[in-house]
Amino acid sequence: MKQKRFFLSEDQIPEKWYNIAADMPNKPAPMLNPKTKEPVTEDELSEIFCRECSRQELNVTDRWIDIPGEVREKYCYYRSTPLVRAYGLEEALGTPAHIYFKNESVSPVGSHKLNSALAQAWYCKQEGVRNVTTETGAGQWGTALSYAARIFGMEAAVYQVKISYEQKPYRRSIMQVFGAQVTPSPSMSTRAGKDILTVNPNHQGSLGTAISEAVELARMTPDCKYTLGSTMSHVSLHQTVIGLEAEKQMEMAGEYPDEVIACFGGGSNFSGIAFPFMRHNISGKTHTRFIAAEPASCPKLTRGVLAYDYGDEAGYTPLIPMYTLGHEFMPANIHAGGLRYHGAGAIVTQLLKDGLMEGMDINQIEAFEAGVLFAKAEGIIPAPESSHAIAATVRRALECKETGESKVLLFNLTGHGLMDMSSYDQYLRGNLINYSLTDEEIRKSVKNVVGI
Ligand SMILES: *Cc1c(COP(=O)(O)O)cnc(C)c1O
C-alpha cells in the first residue's frame, strides 16, 4: 500500500524555532522609528508588543530559539500536522510530479495562525498582561488569538475588517464563543477609526485600518498588548514549526522538495514552511525553489516597490523595509481576505531582493478552480487563501507534465475553507471576477512612500 500521510511522534515535535535572520547572507534592513528615522529599539517595540516578542523581532544572531515548554505542550494537542502525499491531485492532473502538502487546516481553529497565537499569548501572560488586542481580516488570526487568549486566561479585543465582519459572520461568532470582544473596523471607538470614517463613511476596512485601531487601543490601555498574525519577523519565527516538521516528514517519505510553495499575505506561513528548507540553500547544500503565491489584485512581491512603508493605514507602526503597494493601497474585495495586505515583511523582502525566493501572481478565478479541483481530488475544501498555493502548485505540476520531469513539489495548506462556502457558491454560480490592476494605479498608491 502506498503511504499517504506522515506523522511525527510527540518527542519529534520541534523544541526550537528556526531564526533565519541569523543565517541570511544580507541581514534585513532595520525598521525605523518614523519620527527619528533611527532603527527602532526593543523598548520602543515593547510599548505595543510584549517584551519577548520585541526581543525576538530584533534578534538577528540566534539561529535557534527555544519553544517554551507550555507552548510546545499546547502544540502537541494538534501537532504534528500531517504531511500528505496528494496522490489524488497528481492523478487528476496526470502529472509525473510528486505533490505533497502540509495540512495546517487540522489545527483546532482551522489554520496555521494558532502556531504564533499560542506563543504570543503565552509570552503576554508571563509578562503580566491581562488584555490582548489585534486585527483580523478573514477572521482566521482573530479566531486563533481569541482561543489562545482564552486558554491562557486573558481577554481578547479583536478589530475585524468590516467587509469580512459582514461577509463572514460565522468567524465573528466563533471569536465570540471563545469570549472575545469583536468590533468591525473602521469603527468610531478609536481616533484612527474616526479619522478614516470622516474622510470616507463607506470605508470597507482593510487590515491596515484594523491594525491602526488595535495598536491605538494597546497604546491607550494599561495592561494591554498588541499582537500580530503576520508580517513581523517574530511571527515568521513561530511559524517555522511547520517547515521543521515537514523537513522530518519529507525524510520519512524518502524525498526532498525541489520546490516549496505557499500563499502569501504578509508572509508568515510562507516563512514557516520555507525557511527551514531555505537554510540548506543558504549553506549551499540544496537548490530548492521557493514560490510565494500572491493574489494578482494585491501584487506587492511582483509589482510593488522596495521602500520604507508603514504596516498600517494610519501610520502608527514603525517604518518597515518592505516590498509594498503603499500603505494607502485599497486591495480589491477578493475572497482570500487573509491575502489582502499591502506589504511584505522585512525578512522576506530581503530574501526576495537577494533572489532566494520568487513571487507568483494568481488570479481569483484560477485560485478557485484549483481549490475545487483539489477538493474533488483530496476531499478537503481549502481556504481561498490556500487555493492560491494550490493554483501555483497546479501550474508547476502541469509544467512538469509538459517536460516529463517528476519534480517533488511541497505546498502549505494553510487552512480549510468550511467558513468560506459563500465564496465557493459565488464561484460555482459564475459570479466571481478577476481584478486587474494598472501600472498607473500602482504608481499612484506608492507615490507617498520612500524608496530604499
Ligand atoms: C492569514 C492567512 C493566510 C495569509 O497570511 P500569511 O501571513 O501570509 O501566511 C493564508 N492562509 C490562511 C488560512 C490564513 O488564515
CSV table of C-alpha atoms and ligand atoms in Angstrom, one decimal:
chain,number,residue,atom,x,y,z
A,1,MET,CA,0.0,0.0,0.0
A,2,LYS,CA,1.2,3.5,-0.8
A,3,GLN,CA,1.7,5.6,2.3
A,4,LYS,CA,-0.3,8.8,2.0
A,5,ARG,CA,0.2,10.5,5.4
A,6,PHE,CA,3.3,11.1,7.5
A,7,PHE,CA,3.2,12.0,11.2
A,8,LEU,CA,5.8,12.7,13.9
A,9,SER,CA,5.6,11.3,17.4
A,10,GLU,CA,5.4,13.7,20.3
A,11,ASP,CA,9.1,13.6,21.1
A,12,GLN,CA,9.9,14.5,17.5
A,13,ILE,CA,7.9,17.8,17.6
A,14,PRO,CA,10.5,20.6,17.4
A,15,GLU,CA,11.8,22.1,20.6
A,16,LYS,CA,13.2,25.2,19.0
A,17,TRP,CA,12.1,27.6,16.3
A,18,TYR,CA,14.4,28.5,13.4
A,19,ASN,CA,15.5,32.1,13.1
A,20,ILE,CA,16.6,32.5,9.5
A,21,ALA,CA,17.9,36.1,10.2
A,22,ALA,CA,21.0,34.5,11.8
A,23,ASP,CA,21.9,32.8,8.6
A,24,MET,CA,20.9,35.4,6.0
A,25,PRO,CA,23.8,36.5,3.7
A,26,ASN,CA,22.4,40.0,3.9
A,27,LYS,CA,20.5,40.9,7.1
A,28,PRO,CA,17.1,42.6,6.7
A,29,ALA,CA,17.2,46.4,6.8
A,30,PRO,CA,16.2,47.7,10.2
A,31,MET,CA,12.8,49.0,11.0
A,32,LEU,CA,12.8,52.7,11.6
A,33,ASN,CA,11.2,55.0,14.1
A,34,PRO,CA,9.1,57.3,11.9
A,35,LYS,CA,9.9,60.4,14.0
A,36,THR,CA,13.7,60.0,14.4
A,37,LYS,CA,14.3,57.8,11.4
A,38,GLU,CA,16.6,55.8,13.7
A,39,PRO,CA,16.4,52.0,13.9
A,40,VAL,CA,13.6,51.0,16.4
A,41,THR,CA,14.7,49.7,19.7
A,42,GLU,CA,13.4,46.9,21.8
A,43,ASP,CA,12.0,49.4,24.3
A,44,GLU,CA,10.0,51.2,21.6
A,45,LEU,CA,8.6,48.0,20.2
A,46,SER,CA,7.6,46.9,23.8
A,47,GLU,CA,5.3,49.9,24.0
A,48,ILE,CA,2.9,47.9,21.8
A,49,PHE,CA,4.2,44.3,21.7
A,50,CYS,CA,5.2,42.2,24.7
A,51,ARG,CA,8.8,42.3,25.7
A,52,GLU,CA,9.9,38.8,24.5
A,53,CYS,CA,8.3,39.3,21.0
A,54,SER,CA,10.0,42.6,20.7
A,55,ARG,CA,13.3,40.9,21.6
A,56,GLN,CA,12.7,38.2,19.0
A,57,GLU,CA,11.8,40.8,16.4
A,58,LEU,CA,15.2,42.3,16.6
A,59,ASN,CA,17.2,39.1,17.0
A,60,VAL,CA,19.4,38.5,14.0
A,61,THR,CA,22.1,36.4,15.8
A,62,ASP,CA,20.5,33.4,17.5
A,63,ARG,CA,19.8,30.7,14.9
A,64,TRP,CA,17.6,28.5,17.3
A,65,ILE,CA,15.1,29.9,19.8
A,66,ASP,CA,13.6,27.6,22.5
A,67,ILE,CA,9.9,27.0,22.2
A,68,PRO,CA,8.6,27.4,25.8
A,69,GLY,CA,7.5,24.1,27.4
A,70,GLU,CA,3.9,25.2,27.9
A,71,VAL,CA,3.6,26.4,24.3
A,72,ARG,CA,5.1,23.1,23.0
A,73,GLU,CA,2.6,21.2,25.2
A,74,LYS,CA,-0.2,23.1,23.5
A,75,TYR,CA,1.3,22.4,20.1
A,76,CYS,CA,1.2,18.7,20.9
A,77,TYR,CA,-2.6,18.9,21.2
A,78,TYR,CA,-2.7,19.2,17.4
A,79,ARG,CA,0.8,18.7,16.1
A,80,SER,CA,2.4,17.2,14.2
A,81,THR,CA,0.1,18.2,11.4
A,82,PRO,CA,0.1,15.6,8.7
A,83,LEU,CA,2.3,15.8,5.7
A,84,VAL,CA,0.2,14.3,2.9
A,85,ARG,CA,1.1,12.9,-0.5
A,86,ALA,CA,-1.5,14.3,-2.8
A,87,TYR,CA,-2.0,11.1,-5.0
A,88,GLY,CA,-5.5,12.2,-5.9
A,89,LEU,CA,-4.4,15.6,-7.2
A,90,GLU,CA,-1.4,14.1,-9.1
A,91,GLU,CA,-3.8,11.7,-10.8
A,92,ALA,CA,-6.3,14.4,-11.6
A,93,LEU,CA,-3.6,16.4,-13.2
A,94,GLY,CA,-1.9,13.4,-14.9
A,95,THR,CA,1.4,14.8,-13.8
A,96,PRO,CA,4.7,12.9,-13.1
A,97,ALA,CA,5.4,15.4,-10.3
A,98,HIS,CA,5.2,14.2,-6.7
A,99,ILE,CA,2.9,16.6,-4.8
A,100,TYR,CA,3.0,16.8,-1.0
A,101,PHE,CA,1.1,19.2,1.2
A,102,LYS,CA,1.5,20.1,4.9
A,103,ASN,CA,-2.0,20.2,6.3
A,104,GLU,CA,-2.2,23.1,8.8
A,105,SER,CA,-6.0,23.1,8.5
A,106,VAL,CA,-6.3,20.4,11.2
A,107,SER,CA,-5.4,22.9,14.0
A,108,PRO,CA,-8.4,23.4,16.4
A,109,VAL,CA,-9.2,26.8,14.8
A,110,GLY,CA,-8.7,25.6,11.3
A,111,SER,CA,-5.5,27.4,10.2
A,112,HIS,CA,-1.7,27.8,10.8
A,113,LYS,CA,-2.4,31.0,12.7
A,114,LEU,CA,-2.6,29.2,16.0
A,115,ASN,CA,1.2,28.4,15.9
A,116,SER,CA,2.0,32.0,16.6
A,117,ALA,CA,-1.1,32.9,18.6
A,118,LEU,CA,-0.2,30.4,21.3
A,119,ALA,CA,3.3,31.7,21.5
A,120,GLN,CA,2.3,35.4,21.6
A,121,ALA,CA,-0.4,34.8,24.2
A,122,TRP,CA,1.8,32.8,26.4
A,123,TYR,CA,4.6,35.5,26.4
A,124,CYS,CA,2.0,38.2,27.2
A,125,LYS,CA,0.7,36.1,30.1
A,126,GLN,CA,4.2,35.6,31.5
A,127,GLU,CA,4.7,39.4,31.5
A,128,GLY,CA,1.5,40.0,33.5
A,129,VAL,CA,-0.6,41.3,30.5
A,130,ARG,CA,-4.3,40.9,31.0
A,131,ASN,CA,-5.7,42.1,27.7
A,132,VAL,CA,-4.5,41.3,24.2
A,133,THR,CA,-5.7,43.1,21.1
A,134,THR,CA,-5.4,42.6,17.4
A,135,GLU,CA,-6.8,43.0,14.0
A,136,THR,CA,-8.2,40.3,11.8
A,137,GLY,CA,-9.1,40.1,8.1
A,138,ALA,CA,-10.9,37.0,7.1
A,139,GLY,CA,-11.1,36.2,10.8
A,140,GLN,CA,-8.5,33.4,11.0
A,141,TRP,CA,-6.0,35.3,13.1
A,142,GLY,CA,-8.7,36.8,15.3
A,143,THR,CA,-10.1,33.3,15.9
A,144,ALA,CA,-6.6,31.9,16.7
A,145,LEU,CA,-5.8,34.7,19.1
A,146,SER,CA,-9.2,34.6,20.8
A,147,TYR,CA,-8.7,30.9,21.5
A,148,ALA,CA,-5.1,31.3,22.7
A,149,ALA,CA,-6.1,34.2,25.0
A,150,ARG,CA,-8.8,32.0,26.4
A,151,ILE,CA,-6.7,29.1,27.3
A,152,PHE,CA,-4.1,31.3,28.9
A,153,GLY,CA,-6.8,33.2,30.8
A,154,MET,CA,-6.7,36.6,29.1
A,155,GLU,CA,-9.3,38.9,27.5
A,156,ALA,CA,-9.1,39.5,23.7
A,157,ALA,CA,-10.3,42.6,21.8
A,158,VAL,CA,-10.4,42.0,18.1
A,159,TYR,CA,-10.9,44.6,15.3
A,160,GLN,CA,-12.2,42.8,12.3
A,161,VAL,CA,-12.1,44.3,8.8
A,162,LYS,CA,-15.6,45.5,8.2
A,163,ILE,CA,-16.1,43.7,4.8
A,164,SER,CA,-15.2,40.4,6.4
A,165,TYR,CA,-17.2,41.1,9.5
A,166,GLU,CA,-20.2,41.4,7.2
A,167,GLN,CA,-19.3,38.7,4.7
A,168,LYS,CA,-18.1,36.1,7.2
A,169,PRO,CA,-20.4,36.4,10.3
A,170,TYR,CA,-19.6,32.9,11.5
A,171,ARG,CA,-16.0,33.8,12.1
A,172,ARG,CA,-17.2,36.6,14.3
A,173,SER,CA,-19.4,34.1,16.1
A,174,ILE,CA,-16.5,31.7,16.7
A,175,MET,CA,-14.4,34.5,18.2
A,176,GLN,CA,-17.4,35.4,20.4
A,177,VAL,CA,-17.8,31.8,21.5
A,178,PHE,CA,-14.2,32.0,22.7
A,179,GLY,CA,-15.2,35.1,24.7
A,180,ALA,CA,-13.5,37.8,22.6
A,181,GLN,CA,-14.9,41.3,22.0
A,182,VAL,CA,-15.2,41.8,18.3
A,183,THR,CA,-15.5,45.3,16.6
A,184,PRO,CA,-15.9,45.9,12.9
A,185,SER,CA,-13.1,48.3,11.6
A,186,PRO,CA,-13.1,51.1,10.8
A,187,SER,CA,-15.1,51.9,14.0
A,188,MET,CA,-15.9,55.0,15.9
A,189,SER,CA,-14.2,53.6,19.0
A,190,THR,CA,-10.7,54.9,18.2
A,191,ARG,CA,-9.2,58.1,16.9
A,192,ALA,CA,-7.8,56.3,13.9
A,193,GLY,CA,-11.2,54.8,13.0
A,194,LYS,CA,-13.0,58.1,13.4
A,195,ASP,CA,-10.4,59.8,11.1
A,196,ILE,CA,-10.9,57.2,8.4
A,197,LEU,CA,-14.7,57.3,8.6
A,198,THR,CA,-14.7,61.1,8.4
A,199,VAL,CA,-12.9,61.0,5.1
A,200,ASN,CA,-14.8,58.0,3.8
A,201,PRO,CA,-18.0,57.0,5.7
A,202,ASN,CA,-18.4,53.9,3.5
A,203,HIS,CA,-14.9,52.6,4.1
A,204,GLN,CA,-15.0,48.8,3.8
A,205,GLY,CA,-12.0,48.4,6.0
A,206,SER,CA,-8.7,46.7,5.4
A,207,LEU,CA,-6.1,45.0,7.5
A,208,GLY,CA,-4.4,48.4,7.6
A,209,THR,CA,-7.4,50.2,9.2
A,210,ALA,CA,-7.9,47.4,11.7
A,211,ILE,CA,-4.2,47.4,12.7
A,212,SER,CA,-4.3,51.1,13.3
A,213,GLU,CA,-7.2,50.7,15.7
A,214,ALA,CA,-5.8,47.8,17.6
A,215,VAL,CA,-2.4,49.5,18.0
A,216,GLU,CA,-4.2,52.6,19.3
A,217,LEU,CA,-6.1,50.5,21.8
A,218,ALA,CA,-2.9,48.9,23.0
A,219,ARG,CA,-1.2,52.2,23.5
A,220,MET,CA,-4.2,53.8,25.3
A,221,THR,CA,-5.0,50.8,27.6
A,222,PRO,CA,-2.8,49.8,30.6
A,223,ASP,CA,-2.2,46.0,30.8
A,224,CYS,CA,-2.9,45.6,27.1
A,225,LYS,CA,-0.6,44.4,24.4
A,226,TYR,CA,-1.0,44.3,20.7
A,227,THR,CA,-0.4,41.0,18.8
A,228,LEU,CA,0.0,40.5,15.1
A,229,GLY,CA,-0.7,37.5,12.9
A,230,SER,CA,1.6,38.1,10.1
A,231,THR,CA,4.4,40.3,8.6
A,232,MET,CA,6.6,40.7,11.7
A,233,SER,CA,9.7,38.6,12.0
A,234,HIS,CA,8.7,37.0,15.3
A,235,VAL,CA,5.5,35.7,13.8
A,236,SER,CA,7.5,34.1,11.0
A,237,LEU,CA,9.8,32.6,13.6
A,238,HIS,CA,6.9,30.9,15.4
A,239,GLN,CA,5.6,29.5,12.1
A,240,THR,CA,8.9,27.7,11.4
A,241,VAL,CA,7.5,24.8,13.4
A,242,ILE,CA,5.6,23.9,10.1
A,243,GLY,CA,8.7,23.6,8.0
A,244,LEU,CA,10.8,21.9,10.7
A,245,GLU,CA,8.2,19.2,11.0
A,246,ALA,CA,7.8,19.0,7.2
A,247,GLU,CA,11.6,18.5,6.9
A,248,LYS,CA,11.5,15.4,9.1
A,249,GLN,CA,8.3,14.2,7.4
A,250,MET,CA,9.7,14.5,3.9
A,251,GLU,CA,12.6,12.4,5.1
A,252,MET,CA,10.2,9.8,6.3
A,253,ALA,CA,8.7,9.9,2.8
A,254,GLY,CA,12.2,9.4,1.4
A,255,GLU,CA,12.1,12.6,-0.7
A,256,TYR,CA,13.3,16.2,-0.6
A,257,PRO,CA,11.3,19.1,-2.2
A,258,ASP,CA,12.5,20.6,-5.4
A,259,GLU,CA,10.0,23.4,-4.9
A,260,VAL,CA,8.3,24.8,-1.8
A,261,ILE,CA,5.2,26.7,-2.5
A,262,ALA,CA,3.0,28.8,-0.1
A,263,CYS,CA,0.4,31.5,-0.4
A,264,PHE,CA,1.4,35.0,0.6
A,265,GLY,CA,-0.4,37.6,2.7
A,266,GLY,CA,2.2,39.2,4.9
A,267,GLY,CA,4.4,36.1,4.7
A,268,SER,CA,4.0,34.1,7.9
A,269,ASN,CA,3.0,30.8,6.5
A,270,PHE,CA,5.4,31.1,3.6
A,271,SER,CA,8.2,31.8,6.0
A,272,GLY,CA,7.0,28.9,8.2
A,273,ILE,CA,7.2,26.3,5.6
A,274,ALA,CA,10.1,27.7,3.5
A,275,PHE,CA,12.8,29.0,6.0
A,276,PRO,CA,13.8,25.6,7.4
A,277,PHE,CA,14.4,24.3,3.9
A,278,MET,CA,15.9,27.6,2.7
A,279,ARG,CA,18.7,27.2,5.3
A,280,HIS,CA,20.1,24.4,3.2
A,281,ASN,CA,20.1,26.6,0.1
A,282,ILE,CA,21.9,29.3,2.1
A,283,SER,CA,24.6,26.8,3.2
A,284,GLY,CA,24.9,25.7,-0.4
A,285,LYS,CA,23.6,22.1,0.1
A,286,THR,CA,20.5,22.3,-1.9
A,287,HIS,CA,18.9,24.3,-4.8
A,288,THR,CA,15.2,24.3,-3.8
A,289,ARG,CA,13.0,26.8,-5.5
A,290,PHE,CA,10.7,28.9,-3.2
A,291,ILE,CA,7.5,30.3,-4.6
A,292,ALA,CA,5.2,32.8,-2.9
A,293,ALA,CA,1.8,32.8,-4.4
A,294,GLU,CA,0.1,36.2,-4.1
A,295,PRO,CA,-3.2,37.5,-5.5
A,296,ALA,CA,-2.9,39.3,-8.8
A,297,SER,CA,-5.1,42.0,-7.3
A,298,CYS,CA,-2.6,42.6,-4.5
A,299,PRO,CA,0.8,42.0,-6.1
A,300,LYS,CA,3.4,43.5,-3.7
A,301,LEU,CA,6.0,40.9,-4.5
A,302,THR,CA,5.9,41.0,-8.2
A,303,ARG,CA,4.8,44.6,-8.8
A,304,GLY,CA,5.4,46.5,-5.6
A,305,VAL,CA,8.2,48.9,-4.8
A,306,LEU,CA,11.0,48.4,-2.3
A,307,ALA,CA,10.5,51.1,0.2
A,308,TYR,CA,10.2,52.1,3.8
A,309,ASP,CA,6.5,52.0,4.5
A,310,TYR,CA,4.1,51.7,7.4
A,311,GLY,CA,2.4,48.4,8.2
A,312,ASP,CA,-0.9,50.1,8.7
A,313,GLU,CA,-3.1,52.6,7.1
A,314,ALA,CA,-2.9,55.4,9.7
A,315,GLY,CA,0.9,55.2,10.1
A,316,TYR,CA,1.2,54.0,13.7
A,317,THR,CA,3.6,51.2,13.1
A,318,PRO,CA,7.4,51.6,12.7
A,319,LEU,CA,8.6,52.2,9.1
A,320,ILE,CA,9.2,48.7,7.7
A,321,PRO,CA,11.6,47.9,4.8
A,322,MET,CA,9.1,46.2,2.5
A,323,TYR,CA,8.0,45.4,-1.0
A,324,THR,CA,4.9,47.4,-0.8
A,325,LEU,CA,2.0,48.8,-2.8
A,326,GLY,CA,1.8,51.7,-0.4
A,327,HIS,CA,0.0,51.7,3.0
A,328,GLU,CA,-2.9,53.5,1.5
A,329,PHE,CA,-3.4,50.8,-1.2
A,330,MET,CA,-7.0,49.5,-1.1
A,331,PRO,CA,-7.0,45.9,-2.3
A,332,ALA,CA,-10.0,44.7,-4.3
A,333,ASN,CA,-12.6,42.8,-2.3
A,334,ILE,CA,-11.3,39.3,-3.2
A,335,HIS,CA,-12.5,36.4,-1.1
A,336,ALA,CA,-9.0,35.5,0.1
A,337,GLY,CA,-9.3,38.1,2.8
A,338,GLY,CA,-6.1,37.0,4.5
A,339,LEU,CA,-4.1,37.9,1.4
A,340,ARG,CA,-5.4,41.5,1.2
A,341,TYR,CA,-2.4,43.2,2.7
A,342,HIS,CA,-0.2,45.9,1.0
A,343,GLY,CA,3.3,44.8,2.1
A,344,ALA,CA,5.7,42.0,2.8
A,345,GLY,CA,7.7,41.6,6.0
A,346,ALA,CA,11.4,42.8,6.3
A,347,ILE,CA,12.9,39.3,6.1
A,348,VAL,CA,11.0,38.1,3.1
A,349,THR,CA,11.7,41.4,1.4
A,350,GLN,CA,15.4,41.0,1.8
A,351,LEU,CA,15.2,37.3,0.6
A,352,LEU,CA,13.2,38.4,-2.5
A,353,LYS,CA,15.7,41.1,-3.2
A,354,ASP,CA,18.5,38.6,-2.9
A,355,GLY,CA,16.9,36.2,-5.3
A,356,LEU,CA,16.4,33.5,-2.6
A,357,MET,CA,12.7,33.3,-3.4
A,358,GLU,CA,10.2,34.4,-6.0
A,359,GLY,CA,6.7,35.7,-6.3
A,360,MET,CA,3.9,34.3,-8.5
A,361,ASP,CA,0.6,36.1,-9.2
A,362,ILE,CA,-2.6,34.1,-9.1
A,363,ASN,CA,-6.0,35.4,-10.3
A,364,GLN,CA,-9.0,34.9,-8.1
A,365,ILE,CA,-10.8,32.6,-10.5
A,366,GLU,CA,-7.7,30.5,-11.1
A,367,ALA,CA,-7.4,30.1,-7.3
A,368,PHE,CA,-11.0,28.9,-7.0
A,369,GLU,CA,-10.6,26.5,-10.0
A,370,ALA,CA,-7.6,25.0,-8.3
A,371,GLY,CA,-9.4,24.9,-4.9
A,372,VAL,CA,-12.3,23.0,-6.4
A,373,LEU,CA,-10.0,20.6,-8.2
A,374,PHE,CA,-8.1,19.9,-5.0
A,375,ALA,CA,-11.3,19.4,-3.0
A,376,LYS,CA,-12.6,16.8,-5.5
A,377,ALA,CA,-9.3,15.0,-5.6
A,378,GLU,CA,-8.4,15.1,-1.9
A,379,GLY,CA,-11.7,15.6,-0.1
A,380,ILE,CA,-10.6,18.8,1.7
A,381,ILE,CA,-12.2,22.2,1.0
A,382,PRO,CA,-9.2,24.6,1.1
A,383,ALA,CA,-9.4,28.2,2.4
A,384,PRO,CA,-9.4,30.6,-0.6
A,385,GLU,CA,-6.0,31.8,0.6
A,386,SER,CA,-4.6,28.3,0.5
A,387,SER,CA,-6.0,27.9,-3.0
A,388,HIS,CA,-3.5,30.4,-4.3
A,389,ALA,CA,-0.7,28.0,-3.2
A,390,ILE,CA,-2.7,25.1,-4.8
A,391,ALA,CA,-3.1,27.1,-8.1
A,392,ALA,CA,0.7,27.8,-8.2
A,393,THR,CA,1.4,24.1,-7.5
A,394,VAL,CA,-1.0,23.1,-10.3
A,395,ARG,CA,0.8,25.4,-12.7
A,396,ARG,CA,4.1,23.9,-11.8
A,397,ALA,CA,2.8,20.3,-11.9
A,398,LEU,CA,1.4,20.9,-15.4
A,399,GLU,CA,4.7,22.3,-16.5
A,400,CYS,CA,6.3,19.0,-15.2
A,401,LYS,CA,3.7,17.2,-17.3
A,402,GLU,CA,4.9,19.0,-20.4
A,403,THR,CA,8.6,18.4,-19.7
A,404,GLY,CA,8.2,15.0,-18.3
A,405,GLU,CA,10.0,15.9,-15.1
A,406,SER,CA,9.0,14.2,-11.8
A,407,LYS,CA,9.8,17.1,-9.5
A,408,VAL,CA,8.9,17.0,-5.9
A,409,LEU,CA,6.5,19.8,-5.0
A,410,LEU,CA,5.6,20.7,-1.5
A,411,PHE,CA,2.9,23.3,-0.7
A,412,ASN,CA,1.4,24.5,2.6
A,413,LEU,CA,-2.3,24.0,3.1
A,414,THR,CA,-2.8,26.9,5.5
A,415,GLY,CA,-6.5,26.4,6.3
A,416,HIS,CA,-9.8,24.8,5.5
A,417,GLY,CA,-12.5,26.7,3.7
A,418,LEU,CA,-15.6,25.5,5.5
A,419,MET,CA,-16.3,29.0,6.7
A,420,ASP,CA,-15.9,30.3,3.2
A,421,MET,CA,-18.7,28.4,1.4
A,422,SER,CA,-20.5,31.6,0.3
A,423,SER,CA,-17.5,32.4,-1.8
A,424,TYR,CA,-17.5,28.9,-3.3
A,425,ASP,CA,-21.2,29.4,-4.0
A,426,GLN,CA,-20.4,32.5,-5.9
A,427,TYR,CA,-17.6,30.7,-7.9
A,428,LEU,CA,-19.9,27.8,-8.8
A,429,ARG,CA,-22.6,30.3,-10.0
A,430,GLY,CA,-20.1,32.0,-12.1
A,431,ASN,CA,-20.3,35.2,-10.2
A,432,LEU,CA,-16.6,35.7,-9.4
A,433,ILE,CA,-14.5,38.1,-11.3
A,434,ASN,CA,-10.7,38.7,-11.7
A,435,TYR,CA,-9.5,42.2,-10.7
A,436,SER,CA,-6.7,43.7,-12.7
A,437,LEU,CA,-4.5,46.5,-11.6
A,438,THR,CA,-3.0,49.0,-13.9
A,439,ASP,CA,0.6,50.3,-13.6
A,440,GLU,CA,-1.0,53.8,-13.2
A,441,GLU,CA,-3.0,52.6,-10.1
A,442,ILE,CA,0.1,51.2,-8.5
A,443,ARG,CA,2.1,54.3,-9.3
A,444,LYS,CA,-0.5,56.4,-7.6
A,445,SER,CA,-0.7,54.3,-4.5
A,446,VAL,CA,3.1,54.2,-4.0
A,447,LYS,CA,3.8,57.8,-4.6
A,448,ASN,CA,4.0,58.7,-0.9
A,449,VAL,CA,6.4,56.0,0.1
A,450,VAL,CA,10.1,56.5,0.3
A,451,GLY,CA,12.1,54.1,-1.9
A,452,ILE,CA,15.2,52.4,-0.5
B,1,LIG,C1,-3.8,34.6,7.4
B,1,LIG,C2,-3.8,33.5,6.4
B,1,LIG,C3,-3.0,33.5,5.3
B,1,LIG,C4,-2.0,34.5,4.9
B,1,LIG,O1,-1.2,35.0,5.9
B,1,LIG,P1,0.4,34.8,5.8
B,1,LIG,O2,0.9,35.6,7.0
B,1,LIG,O3,0.9,35.3,4.5
B,1,LIG,O4,0.6,33.4,6.0
B,1,LIG,C5,-3.1,32.4,4.5
B,1,LIG,N1,-4.0,31.4,4.7
B,1,LIG,C6,-4.8,31.4,5.8
B,1,LIG,C7,-5.7,30.3,6.0
B,1,LIG,C8,-4.7,32.4,6.7
B,1,LIG,O5,-5.5,32.4,7.7
